[in-house]
Coordinates of C-alpha atoms in Angstrom, one line a residue:
L24 CA 234.4 -54.9 8.4
V25 CA 234.8 -51.1 8.7
F26 CA 232.7 -48.7 10.8
A27 CA 233.2 -45.0 10.0
A28 CA 233.5 -43.4 13.4
G29 CA 232.6 -40.0 12.1
L30 CA 229.1 -41.3 11.4
F31 CA 228.5 -41.9 15.1
G32 CA 229.9 -38.6 16.4
T33 CA 232.2 -40.7 18.7
G34 CA 234.7 -43.4 18.1
S35 CA 232.9 -46.0 20.0
L36 CA 229.8 -48.0 19.1
P37 CA 226.7 -47.7 21.3
A38 CA 225.6 -50.8 23.3
R39 CA 222.7 -52.6 21.8
A40 CA 220.3 -55.2 23.2
Q41 CA 221.9 -57.9 21.1
D42 CA 225.6 -58.6 21.2
A43 CA 227.3 -57.1 18.2
D44 CA 229.4 -60.1 17.6
D45 CA 226.3 -62.2 16.9
L46 CA 224.5 -59.5 15.0
I47 CA 227.2 -58.4 12.5
P48 CA 227.4 -61.6 10.5
K49 CA 223.6 -61.8 10.1
V50 CA 223.4 -58.2 9.0
R51 CA 226.3 -58.6 6.6
N52 CA 224.6 -61.5 4.9
A53 CA 221.4 -59.6 4.4
L54 CA 222.6 -56.2 3.1
V55 CA 222.7 -55.7 -0.7
V56 CA 223.7 -52.9 -3.1
I57 CA 221.5 -52.8 -6.2
H58 CA 222.9 -51.5 -9.5
T59 CA 220.3 -50.4 -12.0
T60 CA 220.1 -49.3 -15.6
S61 CA 216.9 -47.5 -16.5
Q62 CA 215.5 -46.1 -19.7
S63 CA 212.3 -44.0 -19.7
W64 CA 210.2 -42.8 -22.6
D65 CA 211.0 -39.4 -24.1
V66 CA 208.0 -37.2 -23.1
S67 CA 208.6 -34.8 -26.0
S68 CA 208.8 -37.7 -28.5
P69 CA 206.7 -40.5 -27.0
W70 CA 207.7 -43.0 -29.6
R71 CA 211.3 -42.8 -28.5
K72 CA 213.2 -43.6 -25.3
G73 CA 215.7 -41.5 -23.6
R74 CA 219.3 -42.4 -22.9
P75 CA 219.9 -45.2 -20.4
R76 CA 220.8 -44.1 -16.9
N77 CA 222.9 -45.9 -14.4
G78 CA 222.0 -45.8 -10.7
K79 CA 222.8 -47.4 -7.4
Q80 CA 220.6 -48.0 -4.3
R81 CA 220.6 -50.3 -1.3
G82 CA 218.3 -52.9 0.1
V83 CA 217.9 -55.6 2.7
M84 CA 216.9 -59.2 2.2
V85 CA 213.5 -60.0 3.8
R86 CA 212.6 -63.2 2.0
P87 CA 215.0 -65.9 0.6
G88 CA 216.5 -64.4 -2.5
L89 CA 214.3 -61.3 -2.3
V90 CA 215.7 -57.8 -1.5
L91 CA 213.4 -55.0 -0.2
T92 CA 214.3 -51.6 -1.6
P93 CA 212.7 -48.3 -2.6
R94 CA 211.3 -48.2 -6.1
G95 CA 214.1 -45.6 -7.0
G96 CA 215.8 -46.4 -10.3
L97 CA 213.7 -49.6 -10.8
A98 CA 210.7 -47.7 -12.2
D99 CA 212.0 -47.9 -15.8
N100 CA 214.4 -50.7 -15.2
I101 CA 216.1 -52.5 -18.1
L102 CA 219.0 -54.2 -16.2
T103 CA 219.5 -55.1 -12.6
E104 CA 222.6 -56.4 -10.8
V105 CA 223.5 -56.7 -7.1
S106 CA 226.7 -56.7 -5.1
V107 CA 227.2 -57.8 -1.5
A108 CA 229.3 -56.8 1.5
N109 CA 233.1 -56.6 1.2
S110 CA 233.0 -57.2 -2.6
E111 CA 232.2 -55.1 -5.6
R112 CA 231.6 -58.0 -7.9
R113 CA 228.1 -57.8 -9.6
Y114 CA 225.6 -60.6 -9.8
P115 CA 222.5 -60.9 -12.0
A116 CA 219.1 -60.1 -10.6
H117 CA 215.8 -58.8 -11.8
L118 CA 212.8 -56.7 -10.6
K119 CA 210.3 -59.0 -9.0
T120 CA 207.5 -56.6 -8.1
I121 CA 207.1 -52.8 -7.6
D122 CA 204.4 -50.7 -5.8
H123 CA 204.5 -47.1 -6.9
S124 CA 202.1 -45.9 -4.3
A125 CA 204.1 -47.5 -1.5
N126 CA 207.5 -46.5 -3.0
L127 CA 208.7 -50.1 -2.4
A128 CA 210.0 -52.9 -4.6
L129 CA 211.4 -56.4 -4.4
V130 CA 214.4 -57.5 -6.3
Q131 CA 215.0 -61.2 -7.0
I132 CA 218.7 -62.4 -6.9
D133 CA 219.3 -64.8 -9.8
A134 CA 222.9 -65.8 -9.0
P135 CA 222.8 -69.4 -7.5
E136 CA 226.2 -68.9 -5.9
L137 CA 224.6 -66.3 -3.5
K138 CA 221.8 -68.6 -2.3
G139 CA 223.9 -70.3 0.4
K140 CA 225.7 -67.0 1.3
L141 CA 222.8 -64.6 1.9
A142 CA 219.9 -65.0 4.4
P143 CA 216.9 -62.8 5.1
L144 CA 216.4 -60.8 8.3
P145 CA 213.0 -61.0 10.2
T146 CA 210.7 -58.1 10.6
G147 CA 210.4 -56.5 14.1
E148 CA 207.8 -54.6 16.0
P149 CA 206.7 -51.0 15.1
I150 CA 208.8 -48.2 16.5
T151 CA 207.4 -44.8 17.6
I152 CA 208.4 -41.4 19.0
D153 CA 211.8 -41.4 20.9
D154 CA 212.6 -45.0 20.1
E155 CA 216.2 -45.6 19.2
F156 CA 217.5 -48.0 16.6
D157 CA 220.4 -48.5 14.1
I158 CA 220.7 -47.8 10.4
W159 CA 223.0 -50.1 8.5
Q160 CA 224.3 -49.7 5.0
L161 CA 227.0 -50.9 2.6
G162 CA 229.1 -47.8 2.0
D163 CA 232.3 -47.2 -0.1
R164 CA 233.7 -50.4 -1.5
N165 CA 230.7 -52.1 0.0
L166 CA 232.1 -51.9 3.5
M167 CA 229.5 -52.0 6.3
E168 CA 228.6 -48.8 8.2
K169 CA 226.2 -48.2 11.1
V170 CA 224.7 -45.1 12.6
T171 CA 222.2 -44.6 15.4
A172 CA 218.9 -42.9 14.9
R173 CA 215.9 -41.8 17.0
V174 CA 212.3 -41.3 15.9
Q175 CA 211.2 -37.6 15.9
K176 CA 207.8 -37.7 14.1
V177 CA 205.3 -40.2 12.8
G178 CA 202.7 -39.4 10.2
P179 CA 200.7 -40.9 7.2
I180 CA 201.8 -39.8 3.7
S181 CA 199.1 -40.9 1.3
A182 CA 199.0 -44.7 1.5
K183 CA 202.2 -44.9 3.5
L184 CA 203.1 -44.5 7.1
E185 CA 206.5 -42.7 7.3
L186 CA 208.7 -41.6 10.2
T187 CA 211.0 -38.7 10.5
V188 CA 214.2 -39.7 12.3
K189 CA 217.2 -37.9 13.7
T190 CA 220.4 -39.4 12.4
S191 CA 223.9 -38.6 11.1
L192 CA 223.4 -40.9 8.1
S193 CA 225.6 -40.0 5.2
G194 CA 224.2 -40.1 1.7
R195 CA 220.7 -39.4 0.3
G196 CA 218.8 -42.3 1.8
D197 CA 218.2 -45.0 -0.8
G198 CA 217.2 -48.2 1.0
Q199 CA 219.4 -48.4 4.1
A200 CA 218.1 -50.9 6.6
A201 CA 216.7 -49.8 9.9
L202 CA 217.3 -52.5 12.5
K203 CA 216.4 -53.0 16.1
D204 CA 217.6 -56.1 18.0
G205 CA 218.5 -57.7 14.6
K206 CA 215.1 -57.2 13.1
V207 CA 214.0 -54.9 10.3
V208 CA 211.9 -52.0 11.6
G209 CA 212.0 -49.7 8.6
L210 CA 213.7 -48.7 5.3
V211 CA 215.3 -45.4 4.7
V212 CA 213.7 -43.7 1.6
G213 CA 215.1 -40.2 1.9
A214 CA 217.7 -38.2 3.8
N215 CA 218.7 -34.6 4.5
S216 CA 222.3 -34.7 5.8
G217 CA 222.3 -30.9 6.4
R218 CA 219.5 -31.2 8.9
Q219 CA 220.6 -34.7 10.1
E220 CA 217.2 -36.1 9.3
A221 CA 216.0 -39.1 7.3
T222 CA 212.6 -40.4 6.2
L223 CA 211.9 -44.0 7.2
M224 CA 209.3 -46.2 5.6
S225 CA 207.5 -47.8 8.6
I226 CA 207.5 -51.5 9.2
E227 CA 203.7 -51.3 9.2
T228 CA 203.7 -50.2 5.5
I229 CA 206.4 -52.7 4.7
R230 CA 204.4 -55.5 6.2
H231 CA 201.3 -54.5 4.1
F232 CA 203.5 -54.5 1.0
L233 CA 205.0 -58.0 1.8
D234 CA 201.6 -59.4 2.7
D235 CA 200.2 -58.3 -0.6
F236 CA 203.1 -59.9 -2.4
D237 CA 202.8 -63.1 -0.5
D238 CA 199.1 -63.6 -1.0
G239 CA 199.0 -62.1 -4.5
D240 CA 196.0 -59.9 -3.6

């Protein structure tokens, strides 16, 4: 397990409400990297498809075998694989459902050898202005990284409720898990490292998405 000290601004980790020794194994077993191959139709020649494109995004397991992630490269997906913490081995998976208006998707992990290794995290309570929480991700070589964040602004965007947060998160924001007290409170769907800001899909929108998936309505 490696934490990049530069992501925090200091070399020490901030104290959290839940002991880190208990939290780290649970988070490690819920974080996933999703490797996608997508192929969209050629808009200039609608009877042909463009070249396949490879992509990578992140997600967090919220149901047994199901990983929550932004829709990202899954919109025209033709191949999905996943990798887990501390390993770059890829395992088979597939797109289970996607909601374009909510910018959320669920990926089903097909590899039976991961069923006993991975476990979902529960969802937490909504966060609001000035609340502090942690953002976790699998970074280079799938090593775990964590940064702190604080809510700056909350506002509805179309059918979604999104939060603007202050954070030193590296990368472009592609499904990193926002956690508070070991529970999912949001999903990073965009980041501006220059302004040290990120866009967080609220847990309220995530719950609506999961409720719709669970009841089929």
